[in-house]
Structure formats: C-alpha cells, structure tokens
Tab-separated table of N, CA, C and O in Angstrom:
chain	number	residue	atom	x	y	z
A	1	MET	N	-0.948	6.352	32.687
A	1	MET	CA	-0.931	5.468	31.524
A	1	MET	C	-1.731	4.217	31.879
A	1	MET	O	-1.391	3.509	32.794
A	2	HIS	N	-2.817	3.985	31.142
A	2	HIS	CA	-3.653	2.806	31.352
A	2	HIS	C	-3.624	1.981	30.063
A	2	HIS	O	-4.308	2.302	29.093
A	3	ILE	N	-2.839	0.909	30.093
A	3	ILE	CA	-2.671	0.081	28.904
A	3	ILE	C	-3.165	-1.321	29.209
A	3	ILE	O	-2.878	-1.870	30.272
A	4	LYS	N	-3.919	-1.874	28.257
A	4	LYS	CA	-4.423	-3.230	28.414
A	4	LYS	C	-4.242	-3.983	27.096
A	4	LYS	O	-4.083	-3.361	26.036
A	5	PRO	N	-4.285	-5.300	27.145
A	5	PRO	CA	-4.119	-6.080	25.911
A	5	PRO	C	-5.255	-5.811	24.920
A	5	PRO	O	-6.358	-5.433	25.314
A	6	ILE	N	-4.964	-6.023	23.646
A	6	ILE	CA	-5.974	-5.903	22.598
A	6	ILE	C	-6.548	-7.299	22.388
A	6	ILE	O	-5.860	-8.191	21.900
A	7	LYS	N	-7.818	-7.468	22.766
A	7	LYS	CA	-8.441	-8.791	22.704
A	7	LYS	C	-9.485	-8.922	21.599
A	7	LYS	O	-9.851	-10.029	21.234
A	8	ASN	N	-9.976	-7.781	21.097
A	8	ASN	CA	-11.031	-7.840	20.076
A	8	ASN	C	-10.975	-6.569	19.218
A	8	ASN	O	-10.143	-5.695	19.443
A	9	GLU	N	-11.892	-6.477	18.262
A	9	GLU	CA	-11.900	-5.344	17.335
A	9	GLU	C	-12.160	-4.013	18.036
A	9	GLU	O	-11.611	-2.995	17.659
A	10	LYS	N	-13.007	-4.020	19.052
A	10	LYS	CA	-13.279	-2.779	19.775
A	10	LYS	C	-12.014	-2.295	20.472
A	10	LYS	O	-11.670	-1.115	20.409
A	11	ASP	N	-11.302	-3.212	21.137
A	11	ASP	CA	-10.035	-2.843	21.772
A	11	ASP	C	-9.057	-2.301	20.735
A	11	ASP	O	-8.341	-1.332	20.979
A	12	TYR	N	-9.055	-2.935	19.582
A	12	TYR	CA	-8.158	-2.536	18.495
A	12	TYR	C	-8.462	-1.110	18.035
A	12	TYR	O	-7.563	-0.268	17.959
A	13	THR	N	-9.726	-0.822	17.740
A	13	THR	CA	-10.071	0.524	17.272
A	13	THR	C	-9.859	1.570	18.369
A	13	THR	O	-9.432	2.686	18.085
A	14	ASP	N	-10.136	1.192	19.612
A	14	ASP	CA	-9.886	2.120	20.722
A	14	ASP	C	-8.392	2.438	20.838
A	14	ASP	O	-8.009	3.586	21.064
A	15	THR	N	-7.571	1.424	20.675
A	15	THR	CA	-6.121	1.615	20.770
A	15	THR	C	-5.620	2.484	19.617
A	15	THR	O	-4.764	3.349	19.809
A	16	LEU	N	-6.155	2.256	18.414
A	16	LEU	CA	-5.777	3.098	17.277
A	16	LEU	C	-6.134	4.558	17.549
A	16	LEU	O	-5.363	5.461	17.205
A	17	SER	N	-7.267	4.772	18.180
A	17	SER	CA	-7.685	6.127	18.527
A	17	SER	C	-6.717	6.755	19.537
A	17	SER	O	-6.343	7.923	19.418
A	18	GLN	N	-6.302	5.963	20.515
A	18	GLN	CA	-5.326	6.451	21.499
A	18	GLN	C	-4.010	6.813	20.809
A	18	GLN	O	-3.401	7.832	21.128
A	19	ILE	N	-3.596	5.968	19.898
A	19	ILE	CA	-2.351	6.225	19.165
A	19	ILE	C	-2.457	7.530	18.393
A	19	ILE	O	-1.533	8.346	18.403
A	20	GLU	N	-3.587	7.729	17.742
A	20	GLU	CA	-3.783	8.954	16.974
A	20	GLU	C	-3.660	10.192	17.877
A	20	GLU	O	-3.057	11.189	17.501
A	21	ASN	N	-4.196	10.103	19.077
A	21	ASN	CA	-4.123	11.220	20.024
A	21	ASN	C	-2.699	11.476	20.519
A	21	ASN	O	-2.386	12.578	20.973
A	22	LEU	N	-1.855	10.450	20.446
A	22	LEU	CA	-0.484	10.572	20.961
A	22	LEU	C	0.548	10.849	19.872
A	22	LEU	O	1.746	10.931	20.158
A	23	MET	N	0.122	11.006	18.634
A	23	MET	CA	1.066	11.136	17.521
A	23	MET	C	1.996	12.340	17.642
A	23	MET	O	3.084	12.338	17.084
A	24	ASP	N	1.607	13.356	18.366
A	24	ASP	CA	2.457	14.538	18.522
A	24	ASP	C	3.293	14.499	19.800
A	24	ASP	O	3.842	15.524	20.218
A	25	ALA	N	3.405	13.315	20.401
A	25	ALA	CA	4.155	13.190	21.653
A	25	ALA	C	5.619	13.560	21.449
A	25	ALA	O	6.223	13.277	20.406
A	26	LYS	N	6.180	14.224	22.423
A	26	LYS	CA	7.595	14.626	22.397
A	26	LYS	C	8.472	13.458	22.856
A	26	LYS	O	8.061	12.675	23.708
A	27	PRO	N	9.670	13.354	22.297
A	27	PRO	CA	10.600	12.295	22.707
A	27	PRO	C	10.897	12.372	24.212
A	27	PRO	O	10.861	13.446	24.813
A	28	ASN	N	11.187	11.213	24.785
A	28	ASN	CA	11.572	11.090	26.197
A	28	ASN	C	10.496	11.595	27.159
A	28	ASN	O	10.798	12.179	28.190
A	29	THR	N	9.226	11.355	26.789
A	29	THR	CA	8.127	11.704	27.682
A	29	THR	C	7.296	10.458	27.947
A	29	THR	O	7.412	9.451	27.233
A	30	SER	N	6.453	10.532	28.972
A	30	SER	CA	5.593	9.384	29.270
A	30	SER	C	4.605	9.150	28.126
A	30	SER	O	4.222	8.007	27.849
A	31	GLN	N	4.212	10.224	27.418
A	31	GLN	CA	3.313	10.068	26.275
A	31	GLN	C	3.996	9.290	25.139
A	31	GLN	O	3.367	8.453	24.491
A	32	MET	N	5.272	9.572	24.914
A	32	MET	CA	6.011	8.836	23.887
A	32	MET	C	6.155	7.369	24.293
A	32	MET	O	6.017	6.478	23.460
A	33	ASP	N	6.417	7.116	25.570
A	33	ASP	CA	6.501	5.732	26.055
A	33	ASP	C	5.184	5.008	25.812
A	33	ASP	O	5.158	3.860	25.347
A	34	GLU	N	4.088	5.682	26.127
A	34	GLU	CA	2.761	5.093	25.919
A	34	GLU	C	2.524	4.821	24.434
A	34	GLU	O	2.033	3.753	24.056
A	35	LEU	N	2.894	5.754	23.583
A	35	LEU	CA	2.752	5.587	22.136
A	35	LEU	C	3.522	4.363	21.648
A	35	LEU	O	3.007	3.559	20.875
A	36	GLU	N	4.736	4.195	22.113
A	36	GLU	CA	5.553	3.052	21.696
A	36	GLU	C	4.942	1.728	22.144
A	36	GLU	O	4.913	0.758	21.379
A	37	VAL	N	4.437	1.683	23.363
A	37	VAL	CA	3.827	0.445	23.873
A	37	VAL	C	2.549	0.130	23.097
A	37	VAL	O	2.334	-1.016	22.680
A	38	LEU	N	1.717	1.129	22.879
A	38	LEU	CA	0.475	0.912	22.143
A	38	LEU	C	0.739	0.476	20.705
A	38	LEU	O	0.051	-0.404	20.172
A	39	THR	N	1.736	1.072	20.094
A	39	THR	CA	2.097	0.702	18.727
A	39	THR	C	2.541	-0.760	18.666
A	39	THR	O	2.167	-1.495	17.746
A	40	THR	N	3.299	-1.191	19.644
A	40	THR	CA	3.740	-2.587	19.709
A	40	THR	C	2.546	-3.524	19.861
A	40	THR	O	2.481	-4.577	19.205
A	41	LEU	N	1.591	-3.152	20.688
A	41	LEU	CA	0.387	-3.967	20.865
A	41	LEU	C	-0.411	-4.067	19.571
A	41	LEU	O	-0.880	-5.146	19.196
A	42	VAL	N	-0.563	-2.949	18.880
A	42	VAL	CA	-1.304	-2.944	17.619
A	42	VAL	C	-0.594	-3.802	16.584
A	42	VAL	O	-1.227	-4.587	15.867
A	43	GLU	N	0.720	-3.692	16.478
A	43	GLU	CA	1.476	-4.507	15.516
A	43	GLU	C	1.277	-5.984	15.787
A	43	GLU	O	1.071	-6.772	14.852
A	44	ALA	N	1.321	-6.375	17.053
A	44	ALA	CA	1.137	-7.787	17.410
A	44	ALA	C	-0.275	-8.252	17.050
A	44	ALA	O	-0.463	-9.349	16.504
A	45	TYR	N	-1.269	-7.430	17.342
A	45	TYR	CA	-2.655	-7.780	17.018
A	45	TYR	C	-2.836	-7.902	15.509
A	45	TYR	O	-3.449	-8.852	15.018
A	46	GLU	N	-2.296	-6.951	14.747
A	46	GLU	CA	-2.431	-6.975	13.288
A	46	GLU	C	-1.733	-8.184	12.682
A	46	GLU	O	-2.244	-8.786	11.732
A	47	GLU	N	-0.586	-8.535	13.208
A	47	GLU	CA	0.123	-9.719	12.703
A	47	GLU	C	-0.715	-10.964	12.855
A	47	GLU	O	-0.710	-11.846	12.012
A	48	GLN	N	-1.430	-11.037	13.956
A	48	GLN	CA	-2.231	-12.218	14.250
A	48	GLN	C	-3.572	-12.220	13.512
A	48	GLN	O	-4.045	-13.263	13.103
A	49	HIS	N	-4.182	-11.050	13.314
A	49	HIS	CA	-5.533	-10.994	12.775
A	49	HIS	C	-5.662	-10.431	11.357
A	49	HIS	O	-6.717	-10.564	10.736
A	50	TYR	N	-4.655	-9.786	10.875
A	50	TYR	CA	-4.714	-9.180	9.542
A	50	TYR	C	-3.532	-9.614	8.697
A	50	TYR	O	-2.857	-8.801	8.090
A	51	MET	N	-3.306	-10.898	8.658
A	51	MET	CA	-2.181	-11.414	7.904
A	51	MET	C	-2.373	-11.155	6.412
A	51	MET	O	-3.441	-11.425	5.858
A	52	ILE	N	-1.368	-10.612	5.783
A	52	ILE	CA	-1.402	-10.344	4.352
A	52	ILE	C	-0.621	-11.450	3.651
A	52	ILE	O	0.540	-11.693	3.973
A	53	GLU	N	-1.291	-12.115	2.727
A	53	GLU	CA	-0.618	-13.179	1.992
A	53	GLU	C	0.414	-12.593	1.039
A	53	GLU	O	0.189	-11.544	0.435
A	54	ALA	N	1.512	-13.289	0.933
A	54	ALA	CA	2.554	-12.863	0.002
A	54	ALA	C	2.050	-13.046	-1.433
A	54	ALA	O	1.277	-13.959	-1.713
A	55	PRO	N	2.468	-12.189	-2.338
A	55	PRO	CA	2.041	-12.344	-3.729
A	55	PRO	C	2.708	-13.565	-4.353
A	55	PRO	O	3.759	-14.014	-3.896
A	56	ASP	N	2.080	-14.095	-5.397
A	56	ASP	CA	2.745	-15.200	-6.084
A	56	ASP	C	3.975	-14.636	-6.796
A	56	ASP	O	4.126	-13.419	-6.923
A	57	PRO	N	4.884	-15.500	-7.222
A	57	PRO	CA	6.138	-15.024	-7.830
A	57	PRO	C	5.949	-14.065	-8.998
A	57	PRO	O	6.689	-13.081	-9.119
A	58	ILE	N	4.969	-14.307	-9.830
A	58	ILE	CA	4.771	-13.454	-11.003
A	58	ILE	C	4.279	-12.074	-10.581
A	58	ILE	O	4.721	-11.049	-11.111
A	59	GLU	N	3.396	-12.032	-9.601
A	59	GLU	CA	2.931	-10.739	-9.090
A	59	GLU	C	4.085	-9.986	-8.430
A	59	GLU	O	4.165	-8.761	-8.532
A	60	ALA	N	4.972	-10.708	-7.750
A	60	ALA	CA	6.144	-10.072	-7.143
A	60	ALA	C	7.048	-9.466	-8.222
A	60	ALA	O	7.560	-8.355	-8.068
A	61	ILE	N	7.218	-10.180	-9.314
A	61	ILE	CA	8.041	-9.672	-10.424
A	61	ILE	C	7.387	-8.428	-11.031
A	61	ILE	O	8.049	-7.406	-11.247
A	62	LYS	N	6.088	-8.503	-11.276
A	62	LYS	CA	5.379	-7.366	-11.872
A	62	LYS	C	5.427	-6.147	-10.949
A	62	LYS	O	5.584	-5.013	-11.415
A	63	PHE	N	5.314	-6.384	-9.660
A	63	PHE	CA	5.383	-5.288	-8.695
A	63	PHE	C	6.751	-4.621	-8.744
A	63	PHE	O	6.862	-3.396	-8.792
A	64	ARG	N	7.824	-5.443	-8.783
A	64	ARG	CA	9.171	-4.883	-8.846
A	64	ARG	C	9.390	-4.136	-10.151
A	64	ARG	O	10.018	-3.084	-10.181
A	65	MET	N	8.844	-4.679	-11.233
A	65	MET	CA	8.957	-3.997	-12.527
A	65	MET	C	8.309	-2.617	-12.445
A	65	MET	O	8.875	-1.634	-12.925
A	66	GLU	N	7.137	-2.558	-11.827
A	66	GLU	CA	6.441	-1.281	-11.683
A	66	GLU	C	7.255	-0.318	-10.820
A	66	GLU	O	7.400	0.858	-11.154
A	67	GLN	N	7.806	-0.827	-9.721
A	67	GLN	CA	8.616	0.017	-8.838
A	67	GLN	C	9.809	0.607	-9.568
A	67	GLN	O	10.165	1.764	-9.360
A	68	GLU	N	10.445	-0.200	-10.381
A	68	GLU	CA	11.674	0.204	-11.064
A	68	GLU	C	11.428	0.827	-12.433
A	68	GLU	O	12.377	1.210	-13.108
A	69	GLY	N	10.169	0.861	-12.870
A	69	GLY	CA	9.854	1.412	-14.187
A	69	GLY	C	10.381	0.540	-15.311
A	69	GLY	O	10.775	1.053	-16.365
A	70	LEU	N	10.386	-0.769	-15.111
A	70	LEU	CA	10.912	-1.701	-16.109
A	70	LEU	C	9.823	-2.166	-17.063
A	70	LEU	O	8.657	-2.252	-16.694
A	71	LYS	N	10.225	-2.486	-18.267
A	71	LYS	CA	9.343	-3.047	-19.287
A	71	LYS	C	9.722	-4.515	-19.475
A	71	LYS	O	10.773	-4.962	-19.016
A	72	GLN	N	8.884	-5.247	-20.203
A	72	GLN	CA	9.169	-6.662	-20.443
A	72	GLN	C	10.539	-6.857	-21.077
A	72	GLN	O	11.269	-7.774	-20.713
A	73	LYS	N	10.898	-5.979	-21.999
A	73	LYS	CA	12.178	-6.127	-22.700
A	73	LYS	C	13.362	-6.040	-21.727
A	73	LYS	O	14.420	-6.600	-21.986
A	74	ASP	N	13.171	-5.356	-20.588
A	74	ASP	CA	14.241	-5.236	-19.602
A	74	ASP	C	14.515	-6.559	-18.880
A	74	ASP	O	15.568	-6.726	-18.267
A	75	LEU	N	13.575	-7.497	-18.964
A	75	LEU	CA	13.756	-8.792	-18.307
A	75	LEU	C	14.445	-9.821	-19.195
A	75	LEU	O	14.805	-10.893	-18.724
A	76	VAL	N	14.641	-9.492	-20.458
A	76	VAL	CA	15.244	-10.446	-21.391
A	76	VAL	C	16.606	-10.911	-20.897
A	76	VAL	O	16.899	-12.109	-20.894
A	77	LYS	N	17.434	-9.992	-20.426
A	77	LYS	CA	18.783	-10.369	-19.962
A	77	LYS	C	18.736	-11.201	-18.677
A	77	LYS	O	19.679	-11.888	-18.345
A	78	ILE	N	17.612	-11.159	-17.962
A	78	ILE	CA	17.475	-11.887	-16.701
A	78	ILE	C	16.834	-13.255	-16.919
A	78	ILE	O	17.263	-14.253	-16.349
A	79	VAL	N	15.796	-13.297	-17.765
A	79	VAL	CA	14.978	-14.500	-17.921
A	79	VAL	C	15.302	-15.282	-19.188
A	79	VAL	O	15.236	-16.496	-19.202
A	80	GLY	N	15.626	-14.598	-20.260
A	80	GLY	CA	15.888	-15.274	-21.526
A	80	GLY	C	15.332	-14.448	-22.665
A	80	GLY	O	15.381	-13.230	-22.628
A	81	SER	N	14.764	-15.107	-23.627
A	81	SER	CA	14.249	-14.415	-24.813
A	81	SER	C	13.000	-13.597	-24.498
A	81	SER	O	12.378	-13.742	-23.447
A	82	LYS	N	12.638	-12.757	-25.463
A	82	LYS	CA	11.443	-11.930	-25.336
A	82	LYS	C	10.197	-12.806	-25.171
A	82	LYS	O	9.323	-12.519	-24.361
A	83	SER	N	10.134	-13.886	-25.931
A	83	SER	CA	8.984	-14.786	-25.833
A	83	SER	C	8.964	-15.506	-24.482
A	83	SER	O	7.897	-15.732	-23.913
A	84	ARG	N	10.132	-15.820	-23.959
A	84	ARG	CA	10.215	-16.476	-22.642
A	84	ARG	C	9.707	-15.535	-21.548
A	84	ARG	O	8.971	-15.934	-20.655
A	85	VAL	N	10.059	-14.267	-21.633
A	85	VAL	CA	9.585	-13.274	-20.669
A	85	VAL	C	8.066	-13.205	-20.725
A	85	VAL	O	7.389	-13.228	-19.692
A	86	SER	N	7.515	-13.165	-21.924
A	86	SER	CA	6.072	-13.098	-22.101
A	86	SER	C	5.396	-14.341	-21.510
A	86	SER	O	4.376	-14.235	-20.830
A	87	GLU	N	5.962	-15.508	-21.775
A	87	GLU	CA	5.400	-16.754	-21.232
A	87	GLU	C	5.404	-16.744	-19.707
A	87	GLU	O	4.426	-17.160	-19.082
A	88	ILE	N	6.487	-16.263	-19.113
A	88	ILE	CA	6.598	-16.203	-17.656
A	88	ILE	C	5.566	-15.237	-17.091
A	88	ILE	O	4.805	-15.575	-16.178
A	89	LEU	N	5.514	-14.017	-17.616
A	89	LEU	CA	4.619	-12.999	-17.078
A	89	LEU	C	3.141	-13.320	-17.307
A	89	LEU	O	2.286	-12.851	-16.558
A	90	ASN	N	2.846	-14.145	-18.310
A	90	ASN	CA	1.470	-14.565	-18.572
A	90	ASN	C	1.163	-15.926	-17.951
A	90	ASN	O	0.128	-16.527	-18.247
A	91	LYS	N	2.081	-16.404	-17.138
A	91	LYS	CA	1.937	-17.677	-16.401
A	91	LYS	C	1.709	-18.867	-17.325
A	91	LYS	O	0.977	-19.783	-17.009
A	92	LYS	N	2.362	-18.836	-18.475
A	92	LYS	CA	2.294	-19.975	-19.384
A	92	LYS	C	3.488	-20.900	-19.171
A	92	LYS	O	3.526	-22.000	-19.695
A	93	ARG	N	4.465	-20.426	-18.421
A	93	ARG	CA	5.672	-21.198	-18.130
A	93	ARG	C	6.108	-20.862	-16.711
A	93	ARG	O	5.986	-19.731	-16.268
A	94	LYS	N	6.610	-21.858	-16.011
A	94	LYS	CA	7.104	-21.654	-14.644
A	94	LYS	C	8.536	-21.128	-14.668
A	94	LYS	O	9.276	-21.330	-15.623
A	95	LEU	N	8.884	-20.466	-13.597
A	95	LEU	CA	10.266	-19.997	-13.425
A	95	LEU	C	11.191	-21.187	-13.200
A	95	LEU	O	10.836	-22.144	-12.526
A	96	THR	N	12.401	-21.097	-13.731
A	96	THR	CA	13.418	-22.115	-13.468
A	96	THR	C	14.285	-21.633	-12.301
A	96	THR	O	14.237	-20.454	-11.923
A	97	ILE	N	15.077	-22.520	-11.766
A	97	ILE	CA	15.989	-22.167	-10.670
A	97	ILE	C	16.930	-21.050	-11.109
A	97	ILE	O	17.170	-20.098	-10.368
A	98	GLU	N	17.441	-21.145	-12.317
A	98	GLU	CA	18.351	-20.120	-12.825
A	98	GLU	C	17.658	-18.759	-12.928
A	98	GLU	O	18.224	-17.731	-12.560
A	99	MET	N	16.417	-18.758	-13.407
A	99	MET	CA	15.659	-17.510	-13.491
A	99	MET	C	15.449	-16.916	-12.099
A	99	MET	O	15.593	-15.703	-11.900
A	100	ILE	N	15.105	-17.770	-11.159
A	100	ILE	CA	14.882	-17.321	-9.779
A	100	ILE	C	16.151	-16.688	-9.216
A	100	ILE	O	16.109	-15.606	-8.622
A	101	ARG	N	17.279	-17.330	-9.437
A	101	ARG	CA	18.557	-16.774	-8.962
A	101	ARG	C	18.830	-15.414	-9.597
A	101	ARG	O	19.237	-14.468	-8.922
A	102	ASN	N	18.617	-15.328	-10.903
A	102	ASN	CA	18.864	-14.068	-11.606
A	102	ASN	C	17.926	-12.957	-11.133
A	102	ASN	O	18.360	-11.822	-10.943
A	103	LEU	N	16.653	-13.280	-10.942
A	103	LEU	CA	15.679	-12.285	-10.485
A	103	LEU	C	16.027	-11.797	-9.079
A	103	LEU	O	15.929	-10.614	-8.776
A	104	ASN	N	16.466	-12.715	-8.245
A	104	ASN	CA	16.867	-12.353	-6.887
A	104	ASN	C	18.106	-11.461	-6.919
A	104	ASN	O	18.142	-10.407	-6.275
A	105	LYS	N	19.083	-11.856	-7.704
A	105	LYS	CA	20.345	-11.126	-7.746
A	105	LYS	C	20.209	-9.757	-8.411
A	105	LYS	O	20.720	-8.761	-7.909
A	106	GLN	N	19.485	-9.695	-9.513
A	106	GLN	CA	19.437	-8.454	-10.278
A	106	GLN	C	18.284	-7.519	-9.903
A	106	GLN	O	18.425	-6.310	-9.999
A	107	LEU	N	17.154	-8.081	-9.473
A	107	LEU	CA	16.018	-7.235	-9.112
A	107	LEU	C	15.781	-7.212	-7.604
A	107	LEU	O	14.877	-6.533	-7.130
A	108	HIS	N	16.557	-8.002	-6.879
A	108	HIS	CA	16.475	-8.045	-5.413
A	108	HIS	C	15.092	-8.459	-4.917
A	108	HIS	O	14.615	-7.955	-3.903
A	109	ILE	N	14.469	-9.379	-5.635
A	109	ILE	CA	13.203	-9.948	-5.185
A	109	ILE	C	13.560	-11.090	-4.242
A	109	ILE	O	14.387	-11.941	-4.580
A	110	PRO	N	12.974	-11.129	-3.067
A	110	PRO	CA	13.322	-12.182	-2.105
A	110	PRO	C	13.115	-13.587	-2.683
A	110	PRO	O	12.111	-13.860	-3.339
A	111	ILE	N	14.072	-14.444	-2.404
A	111	ILE	CA	14.014	-15.842	-2.854
A	111	ILE	C	12.705	-16.493	-2.409
A	111	ILE	O	12.094	-17.241	-3.162
A	112	GLU	N	12.272	-16.203	-1.170
A	112	GLU	CA	11.059	-16.817	-0.634
A	112	GLU	C	9.852	-16.504	-1.519
A	112	GLU	O	8.986	-17.348	-1.713
A	113	SER	N	9.795	-15.291	-2.045
A	113	SER	CA	8.679	-14.902	-2.912
A	113	SER	C	8.746	-15.627	-4.250
A	113	SER	O	7.715	-16.011	-4.803
A	114	LEU	N	9.940	-15.809	-4.763
A	114	LEU	CA	10.105	-16.418	-6.078
A	114	LEU	C	9.910	-17.932	-6.071
A	114	LEU	O	9.544	-18.515	-7.085
A	115	PHE	N	10.134	-18.571	-4.926
A	115	PHE	CA	10.007	-20.034	-4.852
A	115	PHE	C	8.594	-20.503	-4.527
A	115	PHE	O	8.321	-21.688	-4.539
A	116	MET	N	7.690	-19.572	-4.230
A	116	MET	CA	6.312	-19.984	-3.929
A	116	MET	C	5.691	-20.668	-5.136
A	116	MET	O	5.969	-20.297	-6.267
A	117	ASP	N	4.849	-21.634	-4.858
A	117	ASP	CA	4.175	-22.344	-5.946
A	117	ASP	C	3.057	-21.476	-6.514
A	117	ASP	O	2.463	-20.666	-5.796
A	118	TYR	N	2.794	-21.605	-7.777
A	118	TYR	CA	1.706	-20.874	-8.432
A	118	TYR	C	1.224	-21.686	-9.612
A	118	TYR	O	1.922	-22.548	-10.126
A	119	LYS	N	-0.007	-21.413	-10.018
A	119	LYS	CA	-0.601	-22.139	-11.127
A	119	LYS	C	-0.279	-21.445	-12.444
A	119	LYS	O	-0.251	-20.225	-12.515
A	120	THR	N	-0.074	-22.248	-13.464
A	120	THR	CA	0.132	-21.686	-14.794
A	120	THR	C	-1.195	-21.671	-15.536
A	120	THR	O	-2.154	-22.335	-15.129
A	121	ASN	N	-1.237	-20.920	-16.618
A	121	ASN	CA	-2.449	-20.823	-17.446
A	121	ASN	C	-2.394	-21.774	-18.621
A	121	ASN	O	-3.003	-21.502	-19.653
A	122	CYS	N	-1.667	-22.850	-18.478
A	122	CYS	CA	-1.559	-23.821	-19.576
A	122	CYS	C	-2.780	-24.735	-19.595
A	122	CYS	O	-3.342	-25.072	-18.568
A	123	ALA	N	-3.139	-25.148	-20.776
A	123	ALA	CA	-4.301	-26.049	-20.921
A	123	ALA	C	-3.905	-27.467	-20.616
A	123	ALA	O	-2.827	-27.877	-20.652
C-alpha cells in the first residue's frame, strides 16, 4: 500500500483512479483498508477545493417541494395564503421567523438553510 497526500489535481485524479480499481475490494482485507484511507483523503481534498454553496432559502424550499411532490397549494398551511406562498416562492417577500419555524418543522428543511440571507425581486 503506497498512499500519499493529495496536493494537486493530478494527485486527486490519480487517487480517484486508484479508488475505482479498489471498488470490488473484499471486507477485512488490505485492499479494503487502502480504499477507506484513499476515500478519506479524497473527501478531505474535495471539502477544501470543491466547496458547494448552500442554496438560498427559496431554492431549498423548491428543492424540498420537488422531492416530496408538493405543489404551491400544499404550502398554504405552512406559509399562509395562496398569494403569500406565491410571493415567497417568487422572492417578492422574505420569510418570517414563523414561516421558517413551520418550514423546518413540517418539511424538515434545516434552519441554517432557511435563515440565509437572499435578495428579493422587489423594485
């Protein structure tokens, strides 16, 4: 087993290639140990170099709606009136604390995602 730190893109792609070759490793073998170590190195490198920004609150809501097969009318009991739901989803109105609590409790959207600042489309 020859393992070294991932310092650049070439090291990264080489390590991914090694991981691919080890994907069929059997449990409790040196190949599986190597796979686990390499995977940990890749995760650390990706966290540092390929950070994915969290979606704004409205995108998080829309994503959850898509996951759950929800329509705008399904948010009325969580956010308020039909027009209020439309204003929120079209970024014409900001979420209130109460809306954030309800969205977190009923749709299980993380509070951190809902409290992020975002721009509205108001003139």
